[in-house]
Short mmCIF file of C-alpha atoms in Angstrom, two decimals:
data_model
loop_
_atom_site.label_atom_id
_atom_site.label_comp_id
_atom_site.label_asym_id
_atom_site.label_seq_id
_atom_site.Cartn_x
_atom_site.Cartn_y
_atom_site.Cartn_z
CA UNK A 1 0.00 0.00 0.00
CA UNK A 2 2.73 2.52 0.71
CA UNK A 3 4.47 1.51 -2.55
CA UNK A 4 1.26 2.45 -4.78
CA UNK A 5 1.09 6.00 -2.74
CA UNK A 6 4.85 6.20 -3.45
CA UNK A 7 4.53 5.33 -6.62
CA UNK A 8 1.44 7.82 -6.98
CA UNK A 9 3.49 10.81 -5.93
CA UNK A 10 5.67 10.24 -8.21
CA UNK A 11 3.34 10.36 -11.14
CA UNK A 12 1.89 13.84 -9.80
CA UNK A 13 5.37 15.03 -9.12
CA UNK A 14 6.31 13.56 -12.78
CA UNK A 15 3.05 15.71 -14.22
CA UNK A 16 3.40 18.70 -12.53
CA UNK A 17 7.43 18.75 -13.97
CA UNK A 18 5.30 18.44 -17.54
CA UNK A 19 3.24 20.72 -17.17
CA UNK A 20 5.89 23.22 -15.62
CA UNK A 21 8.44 22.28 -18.22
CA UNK A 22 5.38 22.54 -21.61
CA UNK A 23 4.34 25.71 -20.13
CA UNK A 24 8.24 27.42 -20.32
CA UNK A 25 8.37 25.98 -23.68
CA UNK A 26 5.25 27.32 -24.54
CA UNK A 27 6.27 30.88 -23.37
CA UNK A 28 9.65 30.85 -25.31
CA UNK A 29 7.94 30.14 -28.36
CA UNK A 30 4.99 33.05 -27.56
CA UNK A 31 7.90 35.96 -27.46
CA UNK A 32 8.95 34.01 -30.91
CA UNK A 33 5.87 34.58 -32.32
CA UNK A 34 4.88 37.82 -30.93
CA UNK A 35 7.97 38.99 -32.92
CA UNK A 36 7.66 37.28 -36.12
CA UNK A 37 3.90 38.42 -36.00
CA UNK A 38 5.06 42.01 -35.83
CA UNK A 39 8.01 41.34 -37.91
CA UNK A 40 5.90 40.57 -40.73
CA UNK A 41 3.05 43.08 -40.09
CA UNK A 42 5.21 45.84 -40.53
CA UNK A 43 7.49 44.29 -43.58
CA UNK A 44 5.20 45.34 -47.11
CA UNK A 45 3.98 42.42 -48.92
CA UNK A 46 6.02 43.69 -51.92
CA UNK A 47 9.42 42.49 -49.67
CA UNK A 48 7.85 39.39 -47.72
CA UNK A 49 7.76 35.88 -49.61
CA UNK A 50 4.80 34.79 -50.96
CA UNK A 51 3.75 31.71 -52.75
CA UNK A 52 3.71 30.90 -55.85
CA UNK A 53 -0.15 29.89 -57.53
CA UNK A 54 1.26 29.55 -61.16
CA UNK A 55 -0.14 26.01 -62.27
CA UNK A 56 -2.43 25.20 -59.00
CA UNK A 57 -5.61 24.59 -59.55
CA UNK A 58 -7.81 26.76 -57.61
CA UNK A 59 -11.42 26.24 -57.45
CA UNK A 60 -14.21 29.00 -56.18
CA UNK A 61 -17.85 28.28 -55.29
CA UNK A 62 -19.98 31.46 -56.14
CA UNK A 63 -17.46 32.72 -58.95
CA UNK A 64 -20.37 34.16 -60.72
CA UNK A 65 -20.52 37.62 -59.47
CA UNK A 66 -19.36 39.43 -56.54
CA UNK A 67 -16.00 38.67 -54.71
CA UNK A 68 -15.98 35.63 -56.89
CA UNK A 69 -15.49 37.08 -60.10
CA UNK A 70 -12.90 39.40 -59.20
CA UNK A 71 -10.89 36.19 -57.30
CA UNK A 72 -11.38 34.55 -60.55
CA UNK A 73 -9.55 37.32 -62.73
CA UNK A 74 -7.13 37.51 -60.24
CA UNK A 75 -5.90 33.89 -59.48
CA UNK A 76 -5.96 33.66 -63.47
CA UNK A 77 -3.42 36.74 -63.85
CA UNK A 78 -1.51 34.75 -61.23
CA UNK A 79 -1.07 31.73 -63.69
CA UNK A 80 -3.72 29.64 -61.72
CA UNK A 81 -5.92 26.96 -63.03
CA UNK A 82 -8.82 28.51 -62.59
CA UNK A 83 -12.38 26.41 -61.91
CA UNK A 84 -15.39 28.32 -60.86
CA UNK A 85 -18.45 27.03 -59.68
CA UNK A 86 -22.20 29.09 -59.27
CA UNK A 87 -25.81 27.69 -59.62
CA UNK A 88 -26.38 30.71 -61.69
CA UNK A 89 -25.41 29.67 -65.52
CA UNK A 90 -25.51 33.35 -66.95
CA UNK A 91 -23.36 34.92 -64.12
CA UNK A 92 -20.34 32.22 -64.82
CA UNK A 93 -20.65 32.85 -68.57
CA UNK A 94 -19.91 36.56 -67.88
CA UNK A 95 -17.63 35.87 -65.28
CA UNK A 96 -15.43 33.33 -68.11
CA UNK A 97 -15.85 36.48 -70.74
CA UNK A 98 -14.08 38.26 -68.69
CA UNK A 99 -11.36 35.67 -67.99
CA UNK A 100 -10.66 35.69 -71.27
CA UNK A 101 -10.85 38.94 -71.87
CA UNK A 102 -7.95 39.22 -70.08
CA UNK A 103 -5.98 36.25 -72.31
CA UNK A 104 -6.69 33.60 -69.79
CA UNK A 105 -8.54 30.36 -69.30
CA UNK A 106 -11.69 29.44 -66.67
CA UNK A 107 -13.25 26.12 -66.68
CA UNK A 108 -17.17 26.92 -65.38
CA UNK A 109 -19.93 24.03 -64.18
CA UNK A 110 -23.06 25.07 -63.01
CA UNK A 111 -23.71 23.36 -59.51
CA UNK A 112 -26.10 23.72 -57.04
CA UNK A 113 -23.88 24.19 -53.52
CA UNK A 114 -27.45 23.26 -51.34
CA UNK A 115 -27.79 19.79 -53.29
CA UNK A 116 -25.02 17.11 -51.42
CA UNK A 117 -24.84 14.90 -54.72
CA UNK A 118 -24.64 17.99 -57.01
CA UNK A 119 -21.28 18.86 -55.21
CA UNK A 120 -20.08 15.23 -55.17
CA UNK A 121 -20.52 14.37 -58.71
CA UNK A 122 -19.37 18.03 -60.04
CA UNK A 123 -16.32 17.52 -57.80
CA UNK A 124 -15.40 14.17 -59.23
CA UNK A 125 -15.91 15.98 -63.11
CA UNK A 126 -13.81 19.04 -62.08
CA UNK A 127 -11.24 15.99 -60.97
CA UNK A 128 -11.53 14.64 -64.59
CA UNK A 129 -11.43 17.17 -66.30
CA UNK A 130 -8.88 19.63 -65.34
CA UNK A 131 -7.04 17.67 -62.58
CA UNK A 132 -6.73 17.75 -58.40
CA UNK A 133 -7.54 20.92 -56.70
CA UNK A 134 -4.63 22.91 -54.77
CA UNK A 135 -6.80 25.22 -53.23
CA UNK A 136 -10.17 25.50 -52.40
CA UNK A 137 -12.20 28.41 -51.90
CA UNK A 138 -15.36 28.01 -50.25
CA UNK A 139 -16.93 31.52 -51.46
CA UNK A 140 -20.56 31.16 -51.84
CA UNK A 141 -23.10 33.04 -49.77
CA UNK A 142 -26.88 33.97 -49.34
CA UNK A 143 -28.58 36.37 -47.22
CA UNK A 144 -32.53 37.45 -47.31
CA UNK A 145 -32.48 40.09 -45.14
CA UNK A 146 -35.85 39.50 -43.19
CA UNK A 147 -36.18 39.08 -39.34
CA UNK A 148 -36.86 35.55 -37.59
CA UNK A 149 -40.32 35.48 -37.49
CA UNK A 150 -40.08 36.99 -41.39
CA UNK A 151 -37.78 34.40 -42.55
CA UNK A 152 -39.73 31.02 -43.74
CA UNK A 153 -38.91 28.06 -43.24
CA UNK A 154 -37.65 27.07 -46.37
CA UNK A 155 -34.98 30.67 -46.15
CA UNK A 156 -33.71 29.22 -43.45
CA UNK A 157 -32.74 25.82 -44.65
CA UNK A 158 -31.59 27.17 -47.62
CA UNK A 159 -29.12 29.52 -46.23
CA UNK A 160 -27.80 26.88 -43.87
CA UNK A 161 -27.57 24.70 -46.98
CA UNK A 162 -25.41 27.23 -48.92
CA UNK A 163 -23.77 29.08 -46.11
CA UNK A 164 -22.06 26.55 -44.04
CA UNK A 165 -23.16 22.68 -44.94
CA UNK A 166 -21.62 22.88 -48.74
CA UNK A 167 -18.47 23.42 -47.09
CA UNK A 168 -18.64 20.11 -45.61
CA UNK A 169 -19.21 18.69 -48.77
CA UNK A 170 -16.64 20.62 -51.09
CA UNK A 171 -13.92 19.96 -48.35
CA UNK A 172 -14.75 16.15 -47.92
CA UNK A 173 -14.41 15.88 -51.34
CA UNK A 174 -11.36 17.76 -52.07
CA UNK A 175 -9.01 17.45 -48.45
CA UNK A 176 -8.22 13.49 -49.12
CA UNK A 177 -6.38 14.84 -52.88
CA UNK A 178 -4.62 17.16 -50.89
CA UNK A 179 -3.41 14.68 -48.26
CA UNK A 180 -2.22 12.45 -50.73
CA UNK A 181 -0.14 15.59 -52.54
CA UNK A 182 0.89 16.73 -49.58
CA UNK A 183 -0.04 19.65 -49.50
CA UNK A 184 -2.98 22.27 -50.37
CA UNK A 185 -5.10 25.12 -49.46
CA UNK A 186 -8.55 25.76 -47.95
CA UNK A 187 -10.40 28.95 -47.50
CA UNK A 188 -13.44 29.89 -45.68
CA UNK A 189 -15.40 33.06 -46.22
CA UNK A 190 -17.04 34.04 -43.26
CA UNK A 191 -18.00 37.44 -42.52
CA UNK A 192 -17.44 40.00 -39.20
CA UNK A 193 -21.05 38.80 -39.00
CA UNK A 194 -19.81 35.50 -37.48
CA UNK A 195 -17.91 37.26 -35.73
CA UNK A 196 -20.62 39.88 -33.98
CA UNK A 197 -24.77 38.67 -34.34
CA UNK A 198 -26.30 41.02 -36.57
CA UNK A 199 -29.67 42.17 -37.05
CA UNK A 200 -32.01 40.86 -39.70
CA UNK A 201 -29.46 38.64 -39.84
CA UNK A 202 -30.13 35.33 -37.78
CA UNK A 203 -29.98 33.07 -40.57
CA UNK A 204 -26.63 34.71 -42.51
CA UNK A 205 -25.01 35.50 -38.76
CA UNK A 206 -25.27 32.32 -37.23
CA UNK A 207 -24.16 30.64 -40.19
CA UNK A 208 -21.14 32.28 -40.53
CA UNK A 209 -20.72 31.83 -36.92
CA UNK A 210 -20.54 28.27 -37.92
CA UNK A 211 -17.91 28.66 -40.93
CA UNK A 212 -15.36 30.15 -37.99
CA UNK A 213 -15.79 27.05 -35.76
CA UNK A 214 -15.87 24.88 -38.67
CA UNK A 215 -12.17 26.48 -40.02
CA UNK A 216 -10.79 26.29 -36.16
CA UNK A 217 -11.78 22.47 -35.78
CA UNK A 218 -10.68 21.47 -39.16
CA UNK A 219 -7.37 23.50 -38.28
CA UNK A 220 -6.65 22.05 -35.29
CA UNK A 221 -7.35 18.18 -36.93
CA UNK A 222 -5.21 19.30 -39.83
CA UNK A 223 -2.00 20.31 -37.36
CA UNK A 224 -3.17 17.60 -35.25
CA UNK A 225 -2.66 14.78 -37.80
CA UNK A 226 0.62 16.64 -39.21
CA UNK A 227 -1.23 17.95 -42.02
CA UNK A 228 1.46 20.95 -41.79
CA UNK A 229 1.40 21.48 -45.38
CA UNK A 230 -1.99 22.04 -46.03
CA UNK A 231 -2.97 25.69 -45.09
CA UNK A 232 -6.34 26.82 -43.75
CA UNK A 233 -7.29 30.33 -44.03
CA UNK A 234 -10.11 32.22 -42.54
CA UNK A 235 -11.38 35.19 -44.36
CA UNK A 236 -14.27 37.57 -42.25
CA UNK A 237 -15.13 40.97 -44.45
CA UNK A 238 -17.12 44.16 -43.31
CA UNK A 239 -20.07 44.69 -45.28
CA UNK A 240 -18.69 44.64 -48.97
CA UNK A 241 -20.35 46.34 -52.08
CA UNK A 242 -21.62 44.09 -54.21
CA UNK A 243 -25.58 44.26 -53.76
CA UNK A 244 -25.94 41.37 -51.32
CA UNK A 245 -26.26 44.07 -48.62
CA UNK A 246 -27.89 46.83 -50.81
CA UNK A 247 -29.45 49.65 -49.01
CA UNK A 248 -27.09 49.39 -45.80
CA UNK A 249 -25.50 52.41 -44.70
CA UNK A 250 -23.01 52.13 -42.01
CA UNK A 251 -22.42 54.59 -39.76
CA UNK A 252 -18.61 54.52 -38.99
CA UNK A 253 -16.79 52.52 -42.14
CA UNK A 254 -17.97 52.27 -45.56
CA UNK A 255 -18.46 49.39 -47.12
CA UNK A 256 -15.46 47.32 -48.72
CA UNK A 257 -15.08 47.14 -52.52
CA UNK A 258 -14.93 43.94 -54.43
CA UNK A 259 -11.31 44.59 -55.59
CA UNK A 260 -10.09 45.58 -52.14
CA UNK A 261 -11.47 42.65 -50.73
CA UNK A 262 -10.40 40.01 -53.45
CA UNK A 263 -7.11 41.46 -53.57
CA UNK A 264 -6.36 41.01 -50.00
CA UNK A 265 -7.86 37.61 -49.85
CA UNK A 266 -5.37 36.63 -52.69
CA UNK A 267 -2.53 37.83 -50.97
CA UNK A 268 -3.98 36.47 -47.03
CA UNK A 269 -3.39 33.00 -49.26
CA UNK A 270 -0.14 33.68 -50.51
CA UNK A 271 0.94 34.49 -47.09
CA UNK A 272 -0.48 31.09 -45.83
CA UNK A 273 -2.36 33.21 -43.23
CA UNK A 274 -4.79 31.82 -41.11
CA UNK A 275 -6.99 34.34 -40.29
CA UNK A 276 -7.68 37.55 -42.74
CA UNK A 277 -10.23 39.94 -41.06
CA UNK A 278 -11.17 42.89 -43.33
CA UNK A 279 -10.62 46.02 -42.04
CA UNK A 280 -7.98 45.04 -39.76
CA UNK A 281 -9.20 47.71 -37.38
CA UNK A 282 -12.35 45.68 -37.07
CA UNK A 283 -10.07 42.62 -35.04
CA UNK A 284 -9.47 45.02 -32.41
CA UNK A 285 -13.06 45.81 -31.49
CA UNK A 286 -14.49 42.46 -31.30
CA UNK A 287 -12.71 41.42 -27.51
CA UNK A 288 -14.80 44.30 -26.28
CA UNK A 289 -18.09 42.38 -26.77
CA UNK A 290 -16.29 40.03 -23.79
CA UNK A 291 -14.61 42.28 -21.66
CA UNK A 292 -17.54 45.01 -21.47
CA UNK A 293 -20.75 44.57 -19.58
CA UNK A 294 -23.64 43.57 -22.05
CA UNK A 295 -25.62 46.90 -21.53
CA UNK A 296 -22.55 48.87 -22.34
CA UNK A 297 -21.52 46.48 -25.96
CA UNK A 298 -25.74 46.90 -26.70
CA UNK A 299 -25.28 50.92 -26.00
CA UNK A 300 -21.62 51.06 -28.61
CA UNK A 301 -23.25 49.07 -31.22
CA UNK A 302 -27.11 51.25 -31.12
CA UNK A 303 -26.03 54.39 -30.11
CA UNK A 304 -22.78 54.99 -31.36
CA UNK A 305 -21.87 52.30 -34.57
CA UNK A 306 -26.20 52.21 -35.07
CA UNK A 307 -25.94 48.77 -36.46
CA UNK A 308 -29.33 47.23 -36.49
CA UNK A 309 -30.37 51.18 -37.79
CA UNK A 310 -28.26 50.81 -40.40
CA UNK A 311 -29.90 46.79 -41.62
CA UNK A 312 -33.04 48.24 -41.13
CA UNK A 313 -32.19 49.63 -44.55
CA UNK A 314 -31.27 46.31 -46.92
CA UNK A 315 -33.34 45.58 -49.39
CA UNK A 316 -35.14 42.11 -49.04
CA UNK A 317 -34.19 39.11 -51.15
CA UNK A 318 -36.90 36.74 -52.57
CA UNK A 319 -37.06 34.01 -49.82
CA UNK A 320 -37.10 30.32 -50.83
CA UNK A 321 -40.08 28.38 -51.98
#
């Protein structure tokens, strides 16, 4: 009996030297980071290295319009393989013209992101056709703009189909490729509405509170199975000005612009970043919703940013049938 509480003392002795030992580790390698972080905050992009996406295949959900379109251009005058994929036929048609309008090559399939076997089977074509993908961007977004007890049913689903359960599909059907090669890329557009609940917004919000968990847990099994070489970047934009949020008028900051926000996506992948909040000044507001009391964050956001004011503005979408 004394040997097992002998023997037990040592094994709490033996855990507390872990623990005591991890935790100095850990706090070597925090003034590391701290450093490089700053390091490579302050040193332009035009003097930092960033990857190469000449030859990767890079695919975009939602590349008819928006965001999407611009990526598309983009990734193309980077000597990407570009594949884009929207349930609207028209939109990719224009968004391919103006590939090629710029002496460059898209490859466009019409797929509906809310339909599970649609993704599958256009993923396993896109495989066919044009090869693995390097990096996937997980674009696509809806938002109808109507309070809870506005929203139907069907809104609901539907948003929750696009918004956050595609991803599962396009990244089940794309991570094993990148596994086998080793390496890859996958991005999730969220928005600083999954960040901070917005009004009018219950559906879009909490979805894209959903895409931010769902990019931490599949970053922490990626670095958790050694998956070191395959990235995971999490992008959250402001309000940007492309007509999903017509009609808003924010109070403080305008509204992003499609170039501004595609171009610094683009480059937040290049850097292998893992999170890409647009503005940056935006990162540095959202603690306060923990460390102030709940009247005071309610008071900031009403009577001083006016946010729910400001959505009372946006001009409905056609809800779901």
């Amino acid at each position: 009996m004394l040997e097992d509480r002998k023997m037990k003392t040592q094994s709490h002795v033996s855990s507390i030297f872990d623990i005591a030992k991890d935790t100095v580790l850990f706090l070597v390698l925090s003034c590391y980071y701290i450093l490089e972080s700053l390091f490579w905050t302050l040193v332009p992009n035009a003097l930092r290295p960033m990857k190469s996406l000449k030859g990767d295949i890079v695919l975009v959900t939602g590349g008819g319009g928006g965001v999407g379109r611009r990526l598309a251009i983009r990734l193309a005058r980077l000597g990407a393989k570009v594949v884009i994929w929207d349930i609207n036929e028209d939109a990719l048609n224009k968004t391919c013209s103006a590939v090629r309008d710029e002496g460059y090559e898209a490859k466009s399939y019409v797929v509906d992101l809310a339909d599970r076997a649609a993704v599958y089977k256009a993923a396993q074509k896109v495989k066919r056709e044009v090869g693995k993908v390097d990096v996937l961007i997980n674009n696509a977004g809806i938002v109808f703009g109507e309070t809870l007890l506005e929203l139907n049913d069907t809104a609901i689903e539907r948003t929750y189909e696009v918004n956050i359960l595609s991803h599962y599909w396009t990244v089940k059907a794309f991570l094993p490729d990148m596994i086998e090669n080793g390496k890859g890329h996958i991005v999730t557009v969220g928005s600083v509405a999954g960040l901070l609940g917005t009004y009018r917004c219950t559906d879009y919000s909490a979805t894209k509170f959903a895409t931010v968990g769902f990019h931490e847990s599949l970053f922490t099994e990626l670095r958790a199975h050694g998956h070191s070489s395959i990235y995971a970047t999490l992008v959250c934009p402001y309000y940007i000005n492309t007509g999903m949020f017509d009609g808003v008028t924010p109070r403080l900051m305008p509204m992003l612009e499609p170039d501004y926000v595609a171009e610094t996506m683009i480059d937040s992948i290049r850097k292998n970043e893992v999170n890409c909040i647009m503005p940056g000044s935006v990162k540095y507001l959202l603690p306060l919703k923990c460390l102030l009391p709940a009247k005071m964050c309610w008071d900031l956001m009403h009577r001083v940013m006016k946010g729910p004011q400001s959505m009372m503005e946006l001009k409905k979408k056609p809800q779901a049938t």
